Short mmCIF file of C-alpha atoms and ligand atoms in Angstrom, two decimals:
data_model
loop_
_atom_site.label_atom_id
_atom_site.label_comp_id
_atom_site.label_asym_id
_atom_site.label_seq_id
_atom_site.Cartn_x
_atom_site.Cartn_y
_atom_site.Cartn_z
CA MET A 1 -54.96 59.72 0.45
CA GLN A 2 -51.20 58.79 -0.54
CA THR A 3 -49.88 55.66 1.34
CA VAL A 4 -46.25 55.74 1.95
CA ILE A 5 -43.74 52.74 2.95
CA GLY A 6 -40.23 52.27 4.02
CA LEU A 7 -38.65 49.10 4.50
CA GLU A 8 -35.87 47.75 6.91
CA ILE A 9 -34.12 44.33 5.73
CA HIS A 10 -32.18 42.17 7.50
CA ALA A 11 -30.18 39.57 4.65
CA GLN A 12 -27.96 36.76 6.20
CA LEU A 13 -24.97 36.51 4.75
CA GLN A 14 -24.25 32.77 3.33
CA THR A 15 -20.81 33.02 4.77
CA GLU A 16 -19.10 30.07 6.44
CA THR A 17 -18.43 31.58 9.51
CA LYS A 18 -20.25 34.20 11.81
CA LEU A 19 -19.36 37.82 12.16
CA PHE A 20 -16.80 37.80 14.61
CA CYS A 21 -15.79 34.38 15.54
CA GLY A 22 -14.94 31.12 13.75
CA CYS A 23 -18.34 29.28 14.63
CA SER A 24 -20.78 28.27 11.99
CA ALA A 25 -22.98 30.64 10.16
CA ASP A 26 -25.09 27.58 9.08
CA TYR A 27 -27.49 27.42 12.32
CA PHE A 28 -30.66 26.63 11.40
CA GLY A 29 -31.87 23.16 13.08
CA LYS A 30 -29.03 22.56 15.33
CA GLU A 31 -28.89 21.29 18.62
CA PRO A 32 -30.05 24.39 20.65
CA ASN A 33 -26.85 26.21 21.99
CA SER A 34 -24.59 23.51 20.15
CA ASN A 35 -23.17 26.49 17.84
CA THR A 36 -21.63 28.64 19.96
CA CYS A 37 -18.17 30.00 21.59
CA PRO A 38 -16.82 32.30 24.06
CA VAL A 39 -16.67 34.97 21.53
CA CYS A 40 -20.27 35.06 20.58
CA LEU A 41 -21.44 34.48 23.59
CA GLY A 42 -19.97 37.37 24.83
CA MET A 43 -17.84 36.17 27.58
CA PRO A 44 -15.67 38.56 29.56
CA GLY A 45 -11.89 38.97 27.74
CA THR A 46 -12.87 37.74 24.47
CA LEU A 47 -12.30 39.99 21.40
CA PRO A 48 -14.26 40.25 18.32
CA VAL A 49 -12.18 39.51 14.80
CA ILE A 50 -13.99 40.70 11.92
CA ASN A 51 -14.98 38.18 8.95
CA LYS A 52 -13.38 39.50 5.68
CA ARG A 53 -15.83 37.62 3.77
CA ALA A 54 -18.43 39.20 5.34
CA VAL A 55 -17.40 42.17 4.36
CA ASP A 56 -17.14 41.29 0.47
CA TYR A 57 -20.38 39.93 0.50
CA GLY A 58 -22.22 43.26 2.17
CA LEU A 59 -19.95 45.00 -0.74
CA ARG A 60 -21.30 42.51 -3.10
CA ALA A 61 -24.83 43.35 -2.16
CA ALA A 62 -24.15 47.15 -1.76
CA LEU A 63 -22.97 47.68 -5.01
CA ALA A 64 -25.27 45.54 -6.86
CA LEU A 65 -27.85 48.11 -5.47
CA ASN A 66 -25.96 50.58 -6.80
CA CYS A 67 -24.76 52.15 -3.45
CA GLU A 68 -21.74 54.67 -2.94
CA ILE A 69 -18.97 53.02 -0.66
CA PRO A 70 -17.41 55.48 1.83
CA GLU A 71 -13.92 54.89 1.80
CA ARG A 72 -14.35 54.20 6.01
CA SER A 73 -17.18 52.75 8.03
CA LYS A 74 -17.17 51.55 11.44
CA PHE A 75 -18.67 49.59 13.97
CA ASP A 76 -20.86 50.58 17.24
CA ARG A 77 -22.19 49.08 19.84
CA LYS A 78 -26.24 49.23 20.03
CA ASN A 79 -26.98 48.72 23.82
CA TYR A 80 -30.19 47.13 24.70
CA PHE A 81 -31.02 44.29 27.20
CA TYR A 82 -32.69 41.18 26.35
CA PRO A 83 -32.15 37.60 26.85
CA ASP A 84 -31.69 36.76 23.12
CA LEU A 85 -28.18 39.02 23.45
CA PRO A 86 -25.83 38.13 25.83
CA LYS A 87 -23.41 40.69 25.39
CA GLY A 88 -25.87 43.30 26.16
CA TYR A 89 -25.39 45.19 23.14
CA GLN A 90 -25.10 44.39 19.61
CA ILE A 91 -22.48 45.17 17.00
CA SER A 92 -23.84 47.32 14.31
CA GLN A 93 -22.72 50.21 12.40
CA PHE A 94 -24.73 53.43 13.25
CA ASP A 95 -23.49 56.84 11.75
CA GLU A 96 -21.02 55.38 9.09
CA PRO A 97 -22.31 52.35 7.48
CA LEU A 98 -20.72 50.38 4.69
CA ALA A 99 -22.95 51.70 1.96
CA VAL A 100 -24.82 54.76 1.33
CA ASN A 101 -27.09 56.41 -1.27
CA GLY A 102 -28.27 53.34 -3.55
CA TYR A 103 -31.54 52.50 -5.44
CA LEU A 104 -33.56 49.65 -6.82
CA LYS A 105 -35.61 50.09 -9.98
CA LEU A 106 -39.03 48.88 -9.80
CA ASN A 107 -41.38 49.08 -12.40
CA GLY A 108 -39.06 52.07 -13.74
CA GLU A 109 -38.70 54.13 -10.75
CA LYS A 110 -36.14 54.22 -8.47
CA ILE A 111 -36.54 53.40 -4.82
CA ARG A 112 -33.88 55.01 -3.21
CA ILE A 113 -31.66 52.78 -0.73
CA ARG A 114 -30.34 54.92 1.99
CA ARG A 115 -28.13 52.67 3.44
CA VAL A 116 -26.76 49.37 4.09
CA HIS A 117 -24.84 48.29 6.68
CA LEU A 118 -23.08 45.16 8.69
CA GLU A 119 -24.28 43.69 11.93
CA GLU A 120 -24.60 40.57 14.02
CA ASP A 121 -27.29 38.67 14.57
CA ALA A 122 -29.23 37.98 17.75
CA GLY A 123 -30.19 34.68 19.22
CA LYS A 124 -33.92 33.05 19.65
CA LEU A 125 -36.51 33.09 22.19
CA ILE A 126 -38.83 30.01 22.47
CA HIS A 127 -41.90 30.49 24.04
CA GLN A 128 -43.07 27.24 25.63
CA SER A 129 -46.69 26.69 26.73
CA GLY A 130 -47.12 27.06 30.73
CA GLY A 131 -45.52 30.88 30.53
CA THR A 132 -41.83 29.79 30.16
CA SER A 133 -39.17 30.63 27.77
CA SER A 134 -35.88 28.92 26.63
CA VAL A 135 -33.24 30.83 24.82
CA ASP A 136 -31.04 29.46 21.64
CA LEU A 137 -28.11 31.39 21.14
CA ASN A 138 -27.01 29.21 18.10
CA ARG A 139 -27.49 32.32 15.66
CA VAL A 140 -25.75 34.92 17.87
CA GLY A 141 -23.19 36.59 15.93
CA VAL A 142 -24.38 35.27 12.39
CA PRO A 143 -23.54 37.97 9.94
CA LEU A 144 -26.32 40.30 8.60
CA ILE A 145 -26.77 43.38 6.23
CA GLU A 146 -29.41 45.90 6.99
CA ILE A 147 -31.03 47.71 4.00
CA VAL A 148 -32.81 50.94 4.86
CA THR A 149 -34.81 52.19 1.87
CA GLU A 150 -36.33 55.61 1.69
CA PRO A 151 -40.08 56.08 1.57
CA ASP A 152 -40.54 55.40 -2.00
CA LEU A 153 -42.68 52.62 -2.07
CA ASN A 154 -46.66 53.64 -2.43
CA SER A 155 -48.67 50.35 -2.19
CA PRO A 156 -48.47 47.09 -0.11
CA LYS A 157 -48.35 45.28 -3.51
CA ASP A 158 -45.07 47.28 -4.50
CA ALA A 159 -43.51 46.41 -1.29
CA ARG A 160 -43.89 43.02 -2.25
CA ASP A 161 -42.52 43.46 -5.81
CA PHE A 162 -39.52 44.95 -4.41
CA MET A 163 -38.85 42.59 -1.71
CA GLU A 164 -38.81 39.66 -4.67
CA LYS A 165 -36.90 41.80 -6.91
CA LEU A 166 -34.43 42.19 -3.71
CA ARG A 167 -34.14 38.69 -2.90
CA GLN A 168 -33.51 37.96 -6.51
CA ILE A 169 -30.82 40.48 -6.80
CA LEU A 170 -29.45 38.95 -3.40
CA ARG A 171 -29.34 35.37 -4.56
CA TYR A 172 -27.94 36.41 -8.04
CA VAL A 173 -24.84 37.71 -6.22
CA GLU A 174 -24.68 34.92 -4.01
CA VAL A 175 -25.02 36.40 -0.72
CA CYS A 176 -28.26 35.30 0.83
CA SER A 177 -30.33 32.42 0.20
CA GLY A 178 -33.36 34.77 0.49
CA ASP A 179 -35.56 32.34 2.53
CA MET A 180 -37.83 34.16 4.23
CA GLU A 181 -39.63 31.10 5.95
CA LYS A 182 -36.28 30.45 7.29
CA GLY A 183 -36.01 33.89 8.29
CA SER A 184 -32.68 34.26 6.13
CA LEU A 185 -34.44 37.58 4.67
CA ARG A 186 -36.60 39.45 7.26
CA CYS A 187 -38.47 42.81 6.66
CA ASP A 188 -39.78 45.51 9.06
CA ALA A 189 -42.13 47.81 7.04
CA ASN A 190 -42.63 51.27 8.33
CA ILE A 191 -46.12 52.56 6.79
CA SER A 192 -48.25 55.93 6.63
CA LEU A 193 -50.78 57.85 4.94
CA SER A 194 -51.38 61.17 4.30
CA ASP A 195 -53.83 63.46 2.38
CA ASN A 196 -51.43 66.39 1.62
CA GLU A 197 -47.50 67.17 1.27
CA GLU A 198 -46.40 66.20 4.72
CA MET A 199 -45.91 62.24 5.48
CA GLY A 200 -48.13 61.35 8.18
CA THR A 201 -47.46 59.31 11.59
CA LYS A 202 -46.24 55.96 10.59
CA THR A 203 -46.37 52.90 12.24
CA GLU A 204 -43.98 49.81 12.05
CA VAL A 205 -44.99 46.40 10.94
CA LYS A 206 -42.99 42.85 11.88
CA ASN A 207 -43.01 39.55 11.75
CA MET A 208 -43.78 38.61 8.30
CA ASN A 209 -42.28 35.47 7.36
CA SER A 210 -43.26 35.08 3.36
CA PHE A 211 -43.65 37.63 0.35
CA ARG A 212 -47.52 36.97 0.52
CA ALA A 213 -47.32 38.50 4.16
CA VAL A 214 -45.65 41.46 3.53
CA GLU A 215 -48.21 42.58 1.40
CA SER A 216 -51.28 41.43 3.69
CA ALA A 217 -49.97 42.94 6.70
CA LEU A 218 -49.37 46.06 4.92
CA ARG A 219 -52.92 45.84 3.48
CA PHE A 220 -54.42 45.22 6.78
CA GLU A 221 -52.88 48.29 8.16
CA GLU A 222 -53.13 50.33 5.28
CA ASN A 223 -56.99 49.99 5.73
CA ARG A 224 -56.50 50.37 9.57
CA GLN A 225 -54.80 53.53 9.09
CA LYS A 226 -57.39 54.45 6.48
CA GLU A 227 -60.64 53.83 8.81
CA THR A 228 -58.98 55.66 11.64
CA LEU A 229 -58.00 58.98 9.20
CA GLU A 230 -61.39 59.19 8.07
CA SER A 231 -63.15 58.90 11.25
CA GLY A 232 -61.41 61.58 12.58
CA GLY A 233 -58.89 59.51 14.38
CA LYS A 234 -55.21 60.08 15.47
CA ILE A 235 -52.52 57.33 14.25
CA ASP A 236 -50.28 56.33 17.16
CA GLN A 237 -46.56 55.58 16.73
CA VAL A 238 -46.51 51.73 17.52
CA THR A 239 -44.84 48.67 16.47
CA LEU A 240 -47.47 46.10 15.05
CA GLY A 241 -46.61 42.07 14.64
CA TRP A 242 -48.42 40.37 12.28
CA ASP A 243 -50.19 37.06 12.85
CA ALA A 244 -50.66 35.40 9.51
CA ASP A 245 -53.15 32.66 11.01
CA ALA A 246 -55.72 35.61 12.47
CA GLU A 247 -54.73 37.96 9.22
CA GLU A 248 -54.42 40.67 11.32
CA ALA A 249 -51.48 43.32 12.86
CA ARG A 250 -51.28 43.69 16.35
CA PRO A 251 -49.69 46.19 19.08
CA MET A 252 -46.41 44.19 20.16
CA ARG A 253 -45.28 43.99 23.61
CA SER A 254 -42.01 45.66 22.54
CA LYS A 255 -38.64 44.87 24.03
CA GLU A 256 -37.55 48.66 22.28
CA GLU A 257 -40.14 50.92 24.16
CA ALA A 258 -38.76 54.26 24.73
CA HIS A 259 -35.36 52.67 23.73
CA ASP A 260 -32.18 54.26 23.66
CA TYR A 261 -29.69 52.46 22.52
CA ARG A 262 -26.94 54.48 23.93
CA TYR A 263 -24.82 53.78 20.43
CA PHE A 264 -20.80 54.41 20.85
CA PRO A 265 -18.30 53.26 18.88
CA GLU A 266 -17.26 49.60 19.03
CA PRO A 267 -13.73 50.02 21.06
CA ASP A 268 -12.67 46.44 20.22
CA LEU A 269 -12.71 46.82 16.23
CA VAL A 270 -10.73 49.17 14.34
CA PRO A 271 -12.51 51.18 11.47
CA LEU A 272 -13.07 49.62 8.18
CA VAL A 273 -11.17 51.16 5.00
CA ILE A 274 -12.45 49.95 1.72
CA ASP A 275 -9.89 51.37 -0.64
CA GLU A 276 -10.53 51.52 -4.35
CA ASP A 277 -8.55 48.43 -5.09
CA TRP A 278 -10.91 46.35 -2.97
CA LYS A 279 -13.81 48.29 -4.16
CA GLU A 280 -12.66 47.34 -8.00
CA ARG A 281 -11.59 43.45 -7.09
CA ILE A 282 -15.62 43.35 -5.67
CA GLU A 283 -16.87 45.27 -8.57
CA GLU A 284 -14.86 42.99 -11.27
CA ASN A 285 -16.34 39.63 -9.91
CA LEU A 286 -20.02 40.72 -9.92
CA PRO A 287 -21.94 38.52 -12.04
CA GLU A 288 -24.39 39.86 -14.76
CA LEU A 289 -27.14 41.29 -12.83
CA PRO A 290 -30.72 40.41 -13.80
CA ARG A 291 -31.50 43.84 -15.54
CA GLU A 292 -28.05 43.59 -17.35
CA LYS A 293 -29.01 39.79 -18.48
CA GLU A 294 -32.52 40.76 -19.72
CA ARG A 295 -31.04 43.36 -21.93
CA ARG A 296 -28.85 41.03 -23.40
CA TRP A 297 -31.21 38.46 -24.10
CA LYS A 298 -33.39 40.71 -25.73
CA LYS A 299 -30.83 41.33 -28.09
CA GLU A 300 -29.36 37.75 -28.69
CA TYR A 301 -32.55 35.97 -28.35
CA ASP A 302 -35.71 36.70 -30.09
CA LEU A 303 -37.77 35.97 -26.96
CA PRO A 304 -41.17 37.13 -25.90
CA ASP A 305 -40.39 39.83 -22.98
CA TYR A 306 -42.68 37.51 -20.84
CA ASP A 307 -40.17 34.68 -21.40
CA VAL A 308 -37.46 36.83 -20.64
CA GLY A 309 -38.82 37.62 -17.62
CA VAL A 310 -39.28 34.34 -16.08
CA LEU A 311 -36.33 32.36 -17.08
CA THR A 312 -34.03 35.58 -15.61
CA GLU A 313 -36.00 35.26 -12.43
CA ASP A 314 -33.31 32.88 -11.46
CA LYS A 315 -29.81 32.69 -11.98
CA GLU A 316 -29.52 28.83 -12.04
CA ILE A 317 -32.78 28.79 -14.59
CA ALA A 318 -31.20 31.46 -16.42
CA GLY A 319 -27.90 29.90 -16.78
CA TYR A 320 -29.56 26.56 -17.58
CA PHE A 321 -31.58 28.11 -20.60
CA GLU A 322 -28.14 29.88 -22.03
CA GLN A 323 -26.33 26.48 -21.96
CA ALA A 324 -29.22 24.52 -23.67
CA VAL A 325 -29.26 26.95 -26.48
CA ASP A 326 -25.67 26.79 -26.88
CA GLU A 327 -26.31 23.09 -27.81
CA TYR A 328 -29.80 23.82 -29.85
CA ASP A 329 -30.31 27.09 -31.16
CA SER A 330 -33.76 27.49 -30.88
CA PRO A 331 -34.59 29.70 -28.22
CA LYS A 332 -38.44 29.77 -27.79
CA GLU A 333 -38.39 25.91 -28.09
CA ILE A 334 -36.12 25.82 -24.91
CA SER A 335 -38.01 28.45 -23.54
CA ASN A 336 -41.59 26.73 -23.97
CA TRP A 337 -39.66 23.49 -22.79
CA ILE A 338 -38.39 25.26 -19.45
CA MET A 339 -41.54 27.17 -18.79
CA SER A 340 -44.13 24.18 -19.15
CA GLU A 341 -42.36 20.82 -18.82
CA LEU A 342 -39.09 21.59 -17.03
CA PHE A 343 -40.67 23.52 -14.37
CA ARG A 344 -43.75 20.89 -14.03
CA VAL A 345 -40.89 18.40 -13.34
CA LEU A 346 -39.18 20.26 -10.83
CA LYS A 347 -42.07 20.47 -8.66
CA LEU A 348 -41.93 16.33 -8.36
CA PRO A 349 -40.65 14.96 -5.19
CA GLU A 350 -37.00 14.71 -5.26
CA THR A 351 -36.39 16.35 -8.17
CA GLU A 352 -33.12 18.99 -8.90
CA LEU A 353 -32.01 20.98 -11.77
CA SER A 354 -28.84 19.26 -11.42
CA ASP A 355 -30.43 15.43 -12.30
CA VAL A 356 -30.36 16.67 -16.14
CA GLU A 357 -27.41 18.48 -17.89
CA PRO A 358 -28.76 21.15 -19.97
CA GLY A 359 -26.92 19.73 -22.73
CA ASP A 360 -28.80 16.27 -22.46
CA PHE A 361 -32.30 18.42 -21.97
CA ALA A 362 -31.53 20.48 -25.36
CA TYR A 363 -31.29 16.76 -27.26
CA LEU A 364 -34.41 16.20 -26.05
CA VAL A 365 -36.01 19.50 -27.28
CA GLU A 366 -34.37 19.00 -30.56
CA LEU A 367 -35.80 15.65 -31.13
CA VAL A 368 -39.42 17.02 -30.81
CA GLY A 369 -38.13 19.97 -32.97
CA GLU A 370 -37.08 17.68 -35.50
CA GLY A 371 -40.13 15.42 -35.21
CA GLU A 372 -38.20 12.54 -34.29
CA ILE A 373 -40.18 12.26 -31.21
CA ASN A 374 -43.59 12.81 -30.49
CA ASP A 375 -44.68 15.82 -27.51
CA ASN A 376 -46.22 13.34 -25.26
CA THR A 377 -43.65 10.51 -25.30
CA ALA A 378 -40.78 13.32 -24.72
CA LYS A 379 -42.85 15.02 -21.87
CA ASP A 380 -42.82 11.19 -20.45
CA VAL A 381 -39.03 10.85 -21.36
CA LEU A 382 -38.24 14.38 -19.66
CA GLU A 383 -39.66 13.18 -16.30
CA ARG A 384 -38.33 10.07 -16.09
CA ALA A 385 -34.85 11.46 -16.92
CA PHE A 386 -35.24 13.46 -13.57
CA THR A 387 -36.71 10.62 -11.21
CA GLU A 388 -34.47 7.95 -12.77
CA SER A 389 -31.30 9.35 -12.86
CA LYS A 390 -30.63 8.37 -16.72
CA SER A 391 -30.18 10.81 -19.43
CA PRO A 392 -32.96 11.58 -21.47
CA LYS A 393 -30.58 10.10 -24.84
CA GLU A 394 -30.18 6.74 -22.79
CA ILE A 395 -34.03 6.39 -22.57
CA VAL A 396 -34.79 7.42 -26.25
CA GLU A 397 -32.06 4.99 -27.24
CA GLU A 398 -32.62 2.09 -25.17
CA GLU A 399 -36.55 1.78 -25.48
CA GLY A 400 -36.44 2.75 -29.41
CA LEU A 401 -38.65 5.56 -29.09
CA LYS A 402 -37.66 7.70 -31.96
CA ARG A 403 -40.32 8.03 -35.12
CA ILE A 404 -40.29 5.69 -37.21
CA SER A 405 -39.34 7.64 -40.64
CA ASP A 406 -37.38 4.51 -42.24
CA GLU A 407 -39.29 4.24 -45.13
CA GLY A 408 -38.53 0.37 -45.02
CA ALA A 409 -40.07 0.00 -41.87
CA LEU A 410 -42.80 2.37 -42.51
CA THR A 411 -43.66 0.58 -45.87
CA GLU A 412 -43.65 -2.93 -43.81
CA LYS A 413 -46.31 -1.54 -41.49
CA ILE A 414 -48.31 0.02 -43.84
CA GLU A 415 -48.77 -2.97 -46.04
CA ALA A 416 -49.93 -4.69 -43.32
CA VAL A 417 -52.59 -2.04 -42.52
CA ILE A 418 -53.64 -2.30 -46.19
CA GLU A 419 -54.37 -5.96 -45.83
CA GLU A 420 -56.26 -5.94 -42.64
CA ASN A 421 -58.46 -3.22 -43.61
CA PRO A 422 -59.52 -4.30 -46.71
CA ASP A 423 -63.02 -2.27 -46.85
CA ALA A 424 -61.66 0.94 -46.03
CA VAL A 425 -59.40 0.31 -48.99
CA GLU A 426 -62.05 -0.22 -51.02
CA ASP A 427 -63.67 3.02 -49.90
CA PHE A 428 -60.81 5.10 -50.78
CA ARG A 429 -60.47 3.53 -54.07
CA SER A 430 -63.89 4.37 -54.78
CA GLY A 431 -63.13 7.95 -54.19
CA ASN A 432 -63.40 8.66 -50.20
CA GLU A 433 -60.19 10.40 -49.31
CA LYS A 434 -61.47 10.53 -45.79
CA VAL A 435 -60.64 7.26 -45.05
CA LEU A 436 -57.08 8.11 -45.45
CA GLY A 437 -57.20 9.12 -41.68
CA TYR A 438 -58.52 6.25 -40.48
CA LEU A 439 -55.82 4.19 -41.81
CA ILE A 440 -53.19 6.62 -40.42
CA GLY A 441 -54.99 6.31 -37.38
CA GLN A 442 -54.46 2.37 -37.37
CA LEU A 443 -51.03 2.75 -38.33
CA MET A 444 -50.46 5.11 -35.42
CA SER A 445 -52.15 2.53 -33.09
CA LYS A 446 -49.91 -0.31 -34.50
CA THR A 447 -46.77 1.57 -34.25
CA GLU A 448 -47.98 3.05 -30.82
CA GLY A 449 -47.60 6.45 -32.16
CA GLN A 450 -44.31 6.48 -33.64
CA ALA A 451 -44.78 6.42 -36.99
CA ASP A 452 -44.06 9.74 -38.75
CA PRO A 453 -47.33 10.60 -39.95
CA ASN A 454 -46.13 12.95 -42.94
CA LYS A 455 -43.95 10.29 -44.47
CA ALA A 456 -46.59 7.81 -43.86
CA ARG A 457 -49.49 9.62 -45.22
CA GLU A 458 -46.89 9.87 -48.65
CA ILE A 459 -46.29 6.15 -48.90
CA LEU A 460 -49.77 5.24 -48.21
CA LYS A 461 -51.13 7.26 -50.95
CA GLU A 462 -49.11 5.55 -53.22
CA LYS A 463 -49.29 2.22 -52.24
CA LEU A 464 -53.32 2.79 -52.56
P1 ADP B 1 -36.74 56.26 12.73
O1 ADP B 1 -36.17 57.32 12.93
O2 ADP B 1 -38.51 56.01 13.53
O3 ADP B 1 -36.30 54.78 12.82
P2 ADP B 1 -36.02 56.32 10.06
O4 ADP B 1 -36.18 58.02 9.60
O5 ADP B 1 -34.86 56.04 10.61
O6 ADP B 1 -37.07 56.59 11.31
O7 ADP B 1 -36.57 55.40 8.88
C1 ADP B 1 -36.99 54.11 8.92
C2 ADP B 1 -37.56 53.65 8.27
O8 ADP B 1 -38.92 53.73 7.88
C3 ADP B 1 -36.93 53.85 6.75
O9 ADP B 1 -37.35 52.40 5.83
C4 ADP B 1 -38.01 54.88 6.23
O10 ADP B 1 -37.93 54.92 4.68
C5 ADP B 1 -39.18 54.56 6.81
N1 ADP B 1 -40.24 55.79 6.57
C6 ADP B 1 -39.72 56.93 7.67
N2 ADP B 1 -40.81 57.84 7.92
C7 ADP B 1 -41.53 57.20 7.33
C8 ADP B 1 -43.27 57.32 6.84
N3 ADP B 1 -43.54 58.76 7.67
N4 ADP B 1 -43.85 56.94 6.66
C9 ADP B 1 -43.62 55.93 5.96
N5 ADP B 1 -42.27 55.25 6.21
C10 ADP B 1 -41.42 55.99 6.89
ZN1 ZN B 2 -18.45 31.78 18.14
MG1 MG B 3 -34.14 54.88 12.21
#
C-alpha cells in the first residue's frame, strides 16, 4: 500500500506590524487583548491597509521556494463564524494567490508546491476548567503565508524532513522564526493510503507543534488507515487532532463542519500587482540559500559532506564558520571545533553565539592546531570565554596558558626533574629507554601539562 501526504503550512511573517493595521505583530506573551486596534478588531467603518513589508516577505519565501509570481493577485474574504475571528471573515487569497508552481527538493526529488498565499491570523481561544472559554485577540491580523504542497510526500519521515527543510529556508531568507512550539510555524497534514493508481480518501491531522509530532501523528494515522483498509473497512474523510501526551490522533469537533466559506473578493483592498521591478528587487536581495551554499562550500573547502550539512543547517552558524575560516584557514579544524565544542557550549545556560567573535574563536583553534595550547585547556578556555564574557585571547594571556616551548624555560624545569629523580636517570643511562616516558610525565605534572612534549623530549635526551 502506498502512503500519500500533502501539507498545508502556515508560517508567521516576522514583520514589525500586522497585515492590515499598525498593531505590533509580536503578540507572544502579551497581556491578553492589549495588542489590538479598531481595524484588527473588525470595528464597523474601519478599513484595512496592506503592509508592504508582508508582501515583500511573502515574495522572498515564494521565490526561495522556486515559485512563479503571477503579475496580479488579490485578496478574498473567507467567511466563517467563530469567536476567534471578530470580523466574521478572514482576509485571505483564494483563486489568485501570491505565488504558484514552486518546489522544494528533498533527497533529490522535487516536492511540488501548489501555492503560497498571504492571509491574516485569527485569535486564540483559551478553554478553561469549568467549561468557560476566553478569547485573546492579540494574534488577530498577524501576517501569515500559507504554503500548500501537492500530495508528493510518501512517508511520515519525509513529511518531517520536508518541514525541517522548509523551516531552514524560511529562516535563511529571514521571514519566519520557524518556532513550532510557539506556533510561528504550523502544519496541517493530509494523508491517504491506496493500493492502486488512484489516491485514497484522505484525512487531515492538525495540532502538531513539533517536528517530532508531525512524524508521530502521521505514523499513527498511517497505521490506523492501514488496519482499517486491510480489514475491509472504509476511511471517512475527517479532521483529527493530535494529542501528543496520549500519542493519539482523535476526531476533532470541527468548527468547519460542512463549511461553506462563501469566498468573495475583498472589496476594501485593490488587487496586488507585482511587476518585474518589484520581483527583481526581491530576487536580488535574496541571500545565498542552503543548497547554493552547500555547493559552493564543497568547491571551496575540503570538507566531508556530513560537515557541510551540519554547518549550513543554520545560517548564523554557517556565517560564523566562514568568518572563522577567514581568520584561520583550516576548515576541517574549525569545523570539528564548531560541531563538538561550540555546539556543546551553546547548550549551556545563557550562552549565545554572539558572545565570542568568530575571529576570536578561530584564534583559539589555531593555538591548538599549532600546538601552543593543549586540547583540554582550549575546551576550558572556550567555555569560559562564553560564560565570562572575556575573549579567549585575554584568558590565555592573563593566565599564561600557552605551552612552554621556550628552550630556556623548559631546560630549567627539565634539570629540576633530573635532579629529583636520580633512580630513573640511572635506569635510563643503563639502557632502559622506557623511563623517558616517566620523566616526561614528571615534567608535565610540574608544568601543569603545558610543556611542549616534543621539545621536552629532545632536551631531556640531550641532558641525559
Ligand atoms: P481539499 O479540497 O479537500 O482542501 P485540496 O486538493 O485542496 O483538498 O488539498 C489540500 C491538501 O491535501 C494539499 O496539500 C494536497 O496536497 C493534499 N491532498 C489532496 N488530496 C490528497 C490525498 N488523497 N491524500 C493525501 N493528501 C492529499
Ligand atoms: Zn490592529
Ligand atoms: Mg483545499
